Short mmCIF file of C-alpha atoms in Angstrom, two decimals:
data_model
loop_
_atom_site.label_atom_id
_atom_site.label_comp_id
_atom_site.label_asym_id
_atom_site.label_seq_id
_atom_site.Cartn_x
_atom_site.Cartn_y
_atom_site.Cartn_z
CA MET B 1 53.13 229.12 14.13
CA GLU B 2 54.12 229.31 18.26
CA ILE B 3 54.43 227.00 20.48
CA ILE B 4 53.50 226.20 23.21
CA PHE B 5 55.60 225.10 26.45
CA ARG B 6 53.87 223.47 29.84
CA TYR B 7 54.39 222.50 32.87
CA LEU B 8 52.44 221.03 36.23
CA ASP B 9 53.46 222.89 39.05
CA GLY B 10 51.40 222.73 42.40
CA ASN B 11 48.23 220.51 40.13
CA VAL B 12 48.64 224.20 38.36
CA CYS B 13 49.03 223.49 34.63
CA PHE B 14 51.82 227.55 33.28
CA GLU B 15 52.16 227.82 30.07
CA TYR B 16 54.91 228.90 27.84
CA ASN B 17 55.47 230.30 24.55
CA GLU B 18 58.62 230.10 22.90
CA LYS B 19 60.48 233.22 23.70
CA ASN B 20 59.53 233.55 27.31
CA THR B 21 60.33 232.50 30.73
CA LEU B 22 57.81 234.18 31.94
CA PRO B 23 53.55 232.87 32.38
CA ARG B 24 51.83 233.71 29.01
CA ALA B 25 48.94 236.21 30.44
CA GLY B 26 46.89 235.30 32.91
CA GLY B 27 48.09 231.23 32.51
CA ILE B 28 45.47 229.54 34.54
CA ARG B 29 45.66 230.11 37.47
CA GLU B 30 43.27 233.21 37.43
CA GLU B 31 40.82 231.57 35.87
CA ALA B 32 40.89 228.59 38.57
CA ALA B 33 39.74 230.70 40.55
CA ALA B 34 36.78 231.55 38.84
CA ILE B 35 35.84 227.40 38.32
CA ASP B 36 34.50 225.07 40.41
CA ARG B 37 37.53 222.11 41.65
CA VAL B 38 38.15 218.66 40.10
CA ILE B 39 37.64 216.48 42.47
CA LEU B 40 38.86 212.53 41.57
CA HIS B 41 38.06 209.22 43.76
CA CYS B 42 39.59 206.15 42.49
CA ASP B 43 38.23 203.15 44.75
CA CYS B 44 40.87 200.01 44.07
CA ASN B 45 37.80 197.11 43.44
CA SER B 46 38.74 194.26 45.61
CA PHE B 47 42.03 195.74 46.35
CA TYR B 48 43.22 192.31 48.46
CA ALA B 49 41.42 189.64 46.31
CA SER B 50 42.32 191.17 43.16
CA VAL B 51 45.55 191.24 43.95
CA GLU B 52 45.51 187.40 44.49
CA THR B 53 44.61 186.84 41.64
CA VAL B 54 47.31 188.81 40.22
CA LEU B 55 49.56 186.93 41.86
CA ASN B 56 47.30 183.69 41.27
CA PRO B 57 45.02 184.30 37.90
CA ARG B 58 43.30 180.66 38.87
CA LEU B 59 42.37 182.22 41.89
CA SER B 60 39.34 183.65 39.39
CA ALA B 61 37.32 180.81 38.43
CA GLY B 62 34.85 180.94 41.25
CA PRO B 63 34.02 182.73 44.15
CA MET B 64 37.06 183.24 46.71
CA ALA B 65 37.63 185.25 49.43
CA VAL B 66 41.09 186.98 51.23
CA CYS B 67 40.47 185.74 55.23
CA GLY B 68 42.98 184.61 58.10
CA ASP B 69 43.86 181.84 58.79
CA PRO B 70 41.22 180.03 59.37
CA LYS B 71 42.14 177.67 62.52
CA SER B 72 42.74 180.80 64.79
CA ARG B 73 40.68 182.75 66.18
CA HIS B 74 40.70 186.29 64.72
CA GLY B 75 39.44 183.77 61.53
CA ILE B 76 36.98 186.73 59.24
CA ILE B 77 36.77 188.23 56.08
CA LEU B 78 38.81 190.57 55.25
CA ALA B 79 38.17 190.79 51.64
CA LYS B 80 36.12 188.82 48.30
CA ASN B 81 35.79 188.69 45.08
CA GLU B 82 32.51 189.69 43.00
CA ALA B 83 32.07 186.19 42.42
CA ALA B 84 32.02 185.76 46.27
CA LYS B 85 29.83 189.28 46.38
CA LYS B 86 26.43 187.52 44.40
CA TYR B 87 26.61 184.97 47.79
CA GLY B 88 26.49 187.87 50.01
CA VAL B 89 29.54 186.81 51.08
CA GLN B 90 30.94 189.94 53.31
CA THR B 91 33.90 191.60 54.58
CA ALA B 92 34.50 191.74 58.40
CA GLU B 93 31.88 188.18 59.12
CA THR B 94 33.55 185.07 60.08
CA ILE B 95 34.13 182.50 57.17
CA TRP B 96 32.40 179.91 59.19
CA GLN B 97 29.03 182.63 58.58
CA ALA B 98 30.74 182.87 55.27
CA GLN B 99 30.72 179.10 54.01
CA ARG B 100 27.67 178.59 55.06
CA LYS B 101 26.22 181.09 52.60
CA CYS B 102 29.40 179.83 50.28
CA PRO B 103 29.71 176.01 49.86
CA GLY B 104 32.82 176.60 47.56
CA LEU B 105 34.17 179.33 48.56
CA LYS B 106 38.23 179.62 48.20
CA LEU B 107 40.24 181.15 50.77
CA VAL B 108 43.47 182.71 50.54
CA ALA B 109 45.76 184.53 53.23
CA PRO B 110 46.73 187.95 52.72
CA HIS B 111 49.82 188.31 51.55
CA ARG B 112 50.95 192.03 52.71
CA ASP B 113 53.36 193.05 51.52
CA ALA B 114 52.23 192.39 47.79
CA TYR B 115 49.54 194.84 49.24
CA ALA B 116 51.16 197.87 49.61
CA GLU B 117 53.83 197.42 46.63
CA TYR B 118 50.70 197.06 45.12
CA SER B 119 49.96 200.03 46.24
CA ARG B 120 52.08 202.41 45.45
CA ARG B 121 52.20 201.39 41.86
CA VAL B 122 48.48 202.92 41.32
CA ASN B 123 49.14 206.12 42.98
CA ALA B 124 52.52 206.63 41.64
CA ILE B 125 50.27 205.65 38.39
CA TYR B 126 48.04 209.18 39.53
CA GLN B 127 50.80 210.97 40.08
CA ARG B 128 51.70 211.07 36.54
CA CYS B 129 48.43 213.05 36.60
CA THR B 130 49.05 215.22 39.35
CA ASP B 131 50.46 215.98 42.10
CA GLN B 132 47.94 216.47 44.91
CA VAL B 133 47.16 212.51 45.78
CA GLU B 134 45.84 212.04 49.04
CA PRO B 135 45.37 208.29 49.80
CA PHE B 136 42.27 207.01 51.82
CA GLY B 137 43.57 203.63 53.49
CA ILE B 138 45.49 201.66 51.38
CA ASP B 139 42.72 201.26 48.53
CA GLU B 140 41.91 204.70 48.15
CA SER B 141 43.06 208.41 47.04
CA TRP B 142 41.78 211.60 46.21
CA LEU B 143 42.45 213.61 43.67
CA ASP B 144 42.55 216.95 42.88
CA VAL B 145 43.04 217.71 39.20
CA THR B 146 41.65 220.95 38.23
CA GLY B 147 44.82 222.06 37.26
CA SER B 148 46.07 218.65 35.33
CA GLN B 149 42.86 219.76 32.39
CA ARG B 150 44.44 221.35 29.86
CA LEU B 151 47.48 218.61 29.45
CA PHE B 152 45.12 215.57 30.19
CA GLY B 153 41.71 216.43 28.68
CA THR B 154 38.15 216.68 31.49
CA GLY B 155 37.32 214.95 35.09
CA LYS B 156 36.23 211.78 33.71
CA GLU B 157 38.54 212.09 30.12
CA ILE B 158 41.34 211.64 33.08
CA ALA B 159 39.71 209.20 35.00
CA ASP B 160 38.97 206.84 31.63
CA ARG B 161 42.23 207.40 31.49
CA LEU B 162 43.51 206.07 34.97
CA ARG B 163 41.41 203.15 35.06
CA GLU B 164 42.61 202.51 31.45
CA GLU B 165 46.47 202.63 32.93
CA VAL B 166 45.59 200.81 36.32
CA ARG B 167 43.77 198.09 34.44
CA ARG B 168 47.38 197.71 31.88
CA GLU B 169 49.77 197.66 34.14
CA THR B 170 48.91 196.12 36.76
CA GLY B 171 46.04 193.76 35.78
CA LEU B 172 43.96 195.91 39.34
CA THR B 173 40.93 198.32 38.21
CA ILE B 174 39.24 201.38 39.63
CA SER B 175 36.08 202.26 39.90
CA VAL B 176 36.72 206.48 39.52
CA GLY B 177 34.35 209.30 41.34
CA VAL B 178 34.43 212.52 39.79
CA SER B 179 33.45 215.53 41.47
CA PHE B 180 33.95 218.94 42.27
CA ASN B 181 35.07 217.43 46.11
CA LYS B 182 36.18 215.34 47.77
CA ILE B 183 32.59 213.78 49.69
CA PHE B 184 30.80 213.57 45.93
CA ALA B 185 33.76 212.18 44.75
CA LYS B 186 33.67 209.30 47.05
CA LEU B 187 30.51 208.50 46.58
CA GLY B 188 30.12 208.43 42.40
CA SER B 189 33.22 206.42 43.08
CA ASP B 190 31.88 203.57 45.19
CA TYR B 191 27.94 204.71 43.19
CA LYS B 192 28.64 202.30 40.62
CA LYS B 193 31.53 199.10 40.70
CA PRO B 194 33.64 198.21 39.48
CA ASP B 195 35.43 199.26 37.05
CA ALA B 196 33.24 202.28 36.39
CA THR B 197 33.80 206.27 36.31
CA THR B 198 30.58 208.14 37.58
CA VAL B 199 30.09 211.88 37.34
CA ILE B 200 28.94 214.10 39.92
CA SER B 201 28.15 217.73 38.72
CA ARG B 202 26.53 221.27 39.54
CA GLU B 203 23.42 219.60 36.72
CA ASN B 204 23.25 215.89 38.40
CA TRP B 205 24.50 215.63 42.24
CA ARG B 206 20.62 217.06 43.40
CA ASP B 207 19.19 213.42 41.41
CA MET B 208 21.51 211.31 41.76
CA LEU B 209 22.68 211.41 45.50
CA PHE B 210 19.50 212.84 47.15
CA PRO B 211 17.30 209.18 47.09
CA LEU B 212 21.34 207.67 48.58
CA PRO B 213 20.96 205.97 52.00
CA VAL B 214 22.51 208.58 54.60
CA THR B 215 24.61 205.73 55.14
CA ALA B 216 26.17 206.13 51.56
CA MET B 217 28.08 208.79 52.96
CA LEU B 218 31.69 209.34 53.91
CA TYR B 219 31.22 209.71 58.15
CA VAL B 220 28.26 208.16 58.31
CA GLY B 221 28.47 205.39 60.84
CA GLU B 222 26.13 202.78 62.71
CA ALA B 223 26.36 205.28 65.56
CA VAL B 224 25.62 208.64 63.44
CA ARG B 225 22.26 206.75 61.33
CA ARG B 226 20.89 205.65 65.21
CA GLU B 227 21.40 209.49 65.59
CA LEU B 228 20.23 210.51 62.87
CA SER B 229 17.59 207.38 62.76
CA GLY B 230 15.77 209.73 65.84
CA LEU B 231 15.54 212.51 63.64
CA TYR B 232 13.30 210.88 61.00
CA ILE B 233 15.72 211.36 58.73
CA SER B 234 17.04 208.19 56.33
CA THR B 235 18.19 209.02 52.91
CA ILE B 236 21.29 212.46 52.26
CA GLY B 237 18.02 214.21 50.13
CA GLN B 238 16.41 213.82 54.30
CA LEU B 239 19.90 215.32 55.63
CA ALA B 240 19.90 218.00 53.15
CA ALA B 241 16.92 219.52 53.85
CA ALA B 242 17.18 219.13 58.35
CA ASP B 243 17.61 221.61 60.72
CA PRO B 244 20.95 222.13 61.18
CA ALA B 245 20.50 223.73 64.51
CA GLN B 246 18.67 220.51 65.55
CA LEU B 247 21.98 218.00 64.13
CA SER B 248 23.98 219.76 65.71
CA ALA B 249 21.96 219.53 68.89
CA ARG B 250 21.95 216.04 67.79
CA LEU B 251 25.51 215.23 67.58
CA GLY B 252 27.44 218.19 68.68
CA LYS B 253 29.83 219.74 65.53
CA HIS B 254 30.00 216.64 63.35
CA GLY B 255 26.05 217.47 62.26
CA ARG B 256 26.24 220.17 60.90
CA GLN B 257 29.42 219.13 59.29
CA LEU B 258 27.28 216.51 58.23
CA HIS B 259 24.11 218.50 57.03
CA ASP B 260 27.30 220.71 54.51
CA TYR B 261 28.35 217.94 53.64
CA ALA B 262 24.57 216.77 52.60
CA ASN B 263 24.54 220.15 49.93
CA GLY B 264 27.79 219.78 49.17
CA LEU B 265 29.78 222.58 51.20
CA ASP B 266 32.92 220.80 51.65
CA ASP B 267 35.58 222.89 50.99
CA SER B 268 38.60 220.34 52.39
CA PRO B 269 41.59 220.58 50.25
CA VAL B 270 43.21 217.15 48.74
CA ARG B 271 47.60 217.06 50.48
CA ARG B 272 50.01 217.09 48.46
CA ALA B 273 51.58 213.46 48.00
CA ASP B 274 54.54 214.11 50.20
CA ALA B 275 52.05 216.39 52.75
CA PRO B 276 52.77 215.28 55.78
CA ARG B 277 50.30 213.01 57.34
CA GLU B 278 48.40 214.13 60.65
CA ILE B 279 47.44 211.93 62.54
CA LYS B 280 45.10 211.49 65.69
CA SER B 281 45.55 209.05 67.49
CA VAL B 282 47.50 205.74 67.82
CA GLY B 283 46.05 202.25 68.46
CA ASN B 284 46.71 198.76 68.20
CA GLY B 285 44.17 195.92 68.80
CA MET B 286 44.98 192.73 69.08
CA THR B 287 42.61 189.18 69.06
CA PHE B 288 44.04 186.48 71.53
CA ARG B 289 44.51 182.66 70.72
CA ARG B 290 41.94 182.30 73.49
CA ASP B 291 39.70 183.88 75.67
CA LEU B 292 41.05 186.07 78.12
CA SER B 293 40.23 184.98 82.29
CA GLY B 294 40.33 187.03 84.58
CA GLU B 295 42.27 190.80 86.38
CA ARG B 296 45.56 189.43 85.44
CA GLU B 297 45.16 188.15 81.71
CA LEU B 298 43.59 191.32 81.05
CA ARG B 299 46.20 193.35 82.72
CA THR B 300 48.94 191.31 80.23
CA GLY B 301 46.99 192.41 77.54
CA ILE B 302 46.77 195.64 78.05
CA ALA B 303 50.18 196.13 79.38
CA VAL B 304 51.83 194.54 75.43
CA LEU B 305 49.09 196.33 73.83
CA SER B 306 50.25 199.97 75.93
CA ASP B 307 53.90 198.54 75.18
CA GLU B 308 53.41 198.94 71.57
CA VAL B 309 51.21 202.35 70.79
CA ALA B 310 54.22 203.84 73.69
CA GLY B 311 56.72 202.76 71.31
CA ARG B 312 55.35 204.38 68.00
CA LEU B 313 54.51 207.40 70.06
CA ARG B 314 57.99 208.41 71.00
CA ARG B 315 58.88 207.57 67.39
CA TYR B 316 56.93 209.61 66.20
CA GLY B 317 57.33 212.49 68.95
CA LEU B 318 54.11 213.20 70.16
CA CYS B 319 52.26 211.79 73.12
CA ALA B 320 48.77 210.75 74.83
CA ALA B 321 46.48 213.29 76.50
CA THR B 322 43.24 210.70 76.59
CA ILE B 323 43.74 207.15 77.10
CA GLN B 324 41.09 204.40 75.07
CA LEU B 325 39.75 201.04 76.16
CA GLN B 326 38.00 198.99 73.78
CA ILE B 327 36.16 194.95 74.55
CA LYS B 328 34.73 192.64 72.19
CA ASP B 329 33.66 189.35 73.88
CA THR B 330 32.58 186.40 73.43
CA ARG B 331 29.45 187.25 71.23
CA LEU B 332 31.45 190.31 69.37
CA ARG B 333 29.73 192.92 71.76
CA VAL B 334 31.42 196.00 71.91
CA ILE B 335 33.16 198.37 74.06
CA SER B 336 34.74 201.18 73.76
CA ARG B 337 35.68 204.24 77.65
CA GLN B 338 38.20 206.53 77.16
CA ARG B 339 39.67 209.34 80.03
CA PRO B 340 41.61 211.96 80.10
CA LEU B 341 45.27 211.67 81.61
CA PRO B 342 46.26 213.24 84.61
CA ARG B 343 49.39 214.29 82.42
CA PRO B 344 50.40 213.51 78.17
CA THR B 345 52.74 210.52 77.85
CA ALA B 346 54.75 208.64 76.41
CA LEU B 347 55.07 206.18 78.28
CA ALA B 348 54.32 202.18 78.24
CA SER B 349 53.74 201.96 82.31
CA GLU B 350 50.98 204.78 81.96
CA LEU B 351 49.34 203.97 79.54
CA SER B 352 48.29 200.81 80.39
CA GLY B 353 47.29 202.48 84.50
CA ALA B 354 45.13 204.07 82.64
CA ALA B 355 43.75 202.02 80.65
CA MET B 356 44.02 199.00 83.76
CA GLU B 357 41.61 201.93 85.36
CA LEU B 358 38.75 201.83 82.81
CA ALA B 359 39.11 198.17 82.64
CA ARG B 360 38.67 198.39 86.06
CA ALA B 361 35.74 200.60 86.82
CA SER B 362 33.41 199.27 82.88
CA TRP B 363 34.67 195.38 83.22
CA ASP B 364 33.62 192.51 84.93
CA MET B 365 36.49 190.47 85.33
CA ALA B 366 33.78 187.39 85.14
CA LEU B 367 33.35 187.72 81.76
CA PRO B 368 35.62 186.30 79.56
CA VAL B 369 37.72 188.70 76.59
CA ARG B 370 38.10 187.66 72.82
CA MET B 371 39.62 191.55 72.01
CA LEU B 372 41.37 193.83 73.41
CA THR B 373 42.11 197.67 72.17
CA VAL B 374 44.53 200.34 73.51
CA THR B 375 44.31 204.12 71.84
CA ALA B 376 46.16 206.96 72.43
CA CYS B 377 44.14 209.55 71.90
CA ASN B 378 44.41 213.76 71.86
CA LEU B 379 47.77 213.80 71.28
CA VAL B 380 50.26 216.59 71.46
CA GLU B 381 54.33 217.07 70.39
CA ALA B 382 56.03 215.98 72.77
CA SER B 383 58.32 218.25 73.33
CA LEU B 384 55.51 220.01 74.30
CA ALA B 385 53.87 217.78 76.71
CA SER B 386 57.30 218.35 78.68
CA GLU B 387 57.85 214.95 78.34
CA GLN B 388 62.28 216.26 77.67
CA LEU B 389 62.89 215.72 81.90
CA SER B 390 66.46 215.11 82.42
CA LEU B 391 67.82 212.07 83.49
CA PHE B 392 68.90 212.78 87.17
CA ASP B 393 66.69 215.63 87.47
CA GLU B 394 65.68 216.40 90.50
CA SER B 395 62.55 218.10 89.91
CA ASP B 396 61.22 214.81 88.82
CA PRO B 397 60.66 212.45 92.18
CA ALA B 398 58.52 209.94 90.21
CA GLY B 399 61.22 209.03 88.02
CA ARG B 400 59.62 209.35 84.85
CA GLY B 401 62.78 211.10 82.82
CA ARG B 402 64.37 208.64 84.18
CA ARG B 403 61.23 205.77 82.98
CA LEU B 404 60.93 207.21 79.56
CA ASN B 405 64.76 206.78 78.98
CA LEU B 406 65.11 203.72 79.27
CA GLU B 407 61.38 203.14 77.48
CA ARG B 408 64.14 204.99 74.31
CA THR B 409 66.47 202.61 74.92
CA VAL B 410 64.72 199.67 74.41
CA ASP B 411 63.23 201.43 70.97
CA SER B 412 66.23 201.94 70.20
CA LEU B 413 67.39 198.17 71.20
CA ARG B 414 63.97 196.87 68.60
CA GLY B 415 64.39 198.67 66.78
CA ARG B 416 68.52 197.36 65.77
CA PHE B 417 67.08 193.64 66.56
CA GLY B 418 63.35 193.05 65.89
CA ARG B 419 60.86 193.53 68.57
CA GLY B 420 61.18 190.76 69.79
CA ILE B 421 64.23 191.14 71.48
CA ILE B 422 63.01 191.91 74.83
CA ALA B 423 59.52 191.99 75.86
CA PRO B 424 57.29 192.26 78.94
CA GLY B 425 57.80 190.26 81.53
CA SER B 426 54.44 188.49 81.31
CA VAL B 427 54.00 187.54 78.25
CA VAL B 428 57.11 185.77 78.14
CA ASN B 429 55.95 182.02 76.91
CA ASN B 430 53.04 183.39 77.26
CA GLU B 431 49.87 180.62 74.76
CA LEU B 432 47.53 184.41 74.61
CA MET B 433 48.91 186.21 72.23
CA GLY B 434 46.99 186.73 68.67
CA TYR B 435 47.14 188.55 65.77
CA SER B 436 48.09 192.30 66.90
CA GLN B 437 46.39 195.10 64.33
CA GLU B 438 47.91 198.63 64.09
CA GLU B 439 45.79 201.96 63.95
CA GLU B 440 45.93 205.55 62.88
CA GLU B 441 43.43 207.81 62.42
#
């Protein structure tokens, strides 16, 4: 009797017999090249609310939502359980709107450290099947299990196994989409919830996906939906049948990319779990304890956010070539403006100055501001941006090198003693500062 040994390397399953030290002829690398990939998208159902229920089982009785502080200005719904969904409670709506729909709604404060820990545990379970696990936010991940099928069965069987193991070991449930690319796998995990496996195959994908609204597809937000609506496109099927040139004229290269996605032509890889993450933008947003009023308070808010963004840029060894500013008013309407910087920078003062120029050019200073977001975009390596300036470089009359060294010293002090050890003078004992949220893409 021949004994076969198997192991997984780079998501390719190699087979050995008891005498060989080399893979058996053919292995499955050649076979894998001739067959479709098998991609899973695993989505934790109502993640924040589900973790809270695991931590406190009494919350499972009746509708419940995780939210910001009801007494503060950032009191919005962050997540809700299935019972609350039946009342129409929606993520990102205000607490008072949710309570009007569901008067008995239980409100729970978020426990972000617990969410991070459960996310780590769930992804560790995924990595038992493959080392190609790409997180997509805290509660979703793509898995490439093409080479895992010899060990663990078909894509559907692997998905069902993961659902069972996650439920047994963490108390959470996941919905899993199984398909031949990442975009369709994501559509599959959204197709049926909670705690379900949906297979979107070469045989059924048109029947399943073409009737769906175009907003069901990844990367189609409200702004893109409006543009597509102008072309009389409202379903994925209509998007797939549209003229790619017309889409490009309307949406640029994103239009042609969406056309490819709708036709199942996504070939983007699933990154390995240990692959370094490419950061495309770094931002920070803040909802203030009260409305900002006037240019001075707006400048204070922008200075705080720019300081945090600049610190993270330096930590990542990056510089920004473009600055973006978003302003939300008291009616929750948002404007977004951006501009290129004179040269790439990781200096808080330069980011703040450029963002303030955008504010002066696009905002009526007499109007109140509820929230600001400052985002550094078009990032480049600091070494390529000529930011490594000597402390005494005579070719640096603006003193950028000295300011950079000073801000790095501040970074070091904050790393040792906490962020509060040094702060811009305008925010010391300032009652405006509210809830800050970091953003990366």
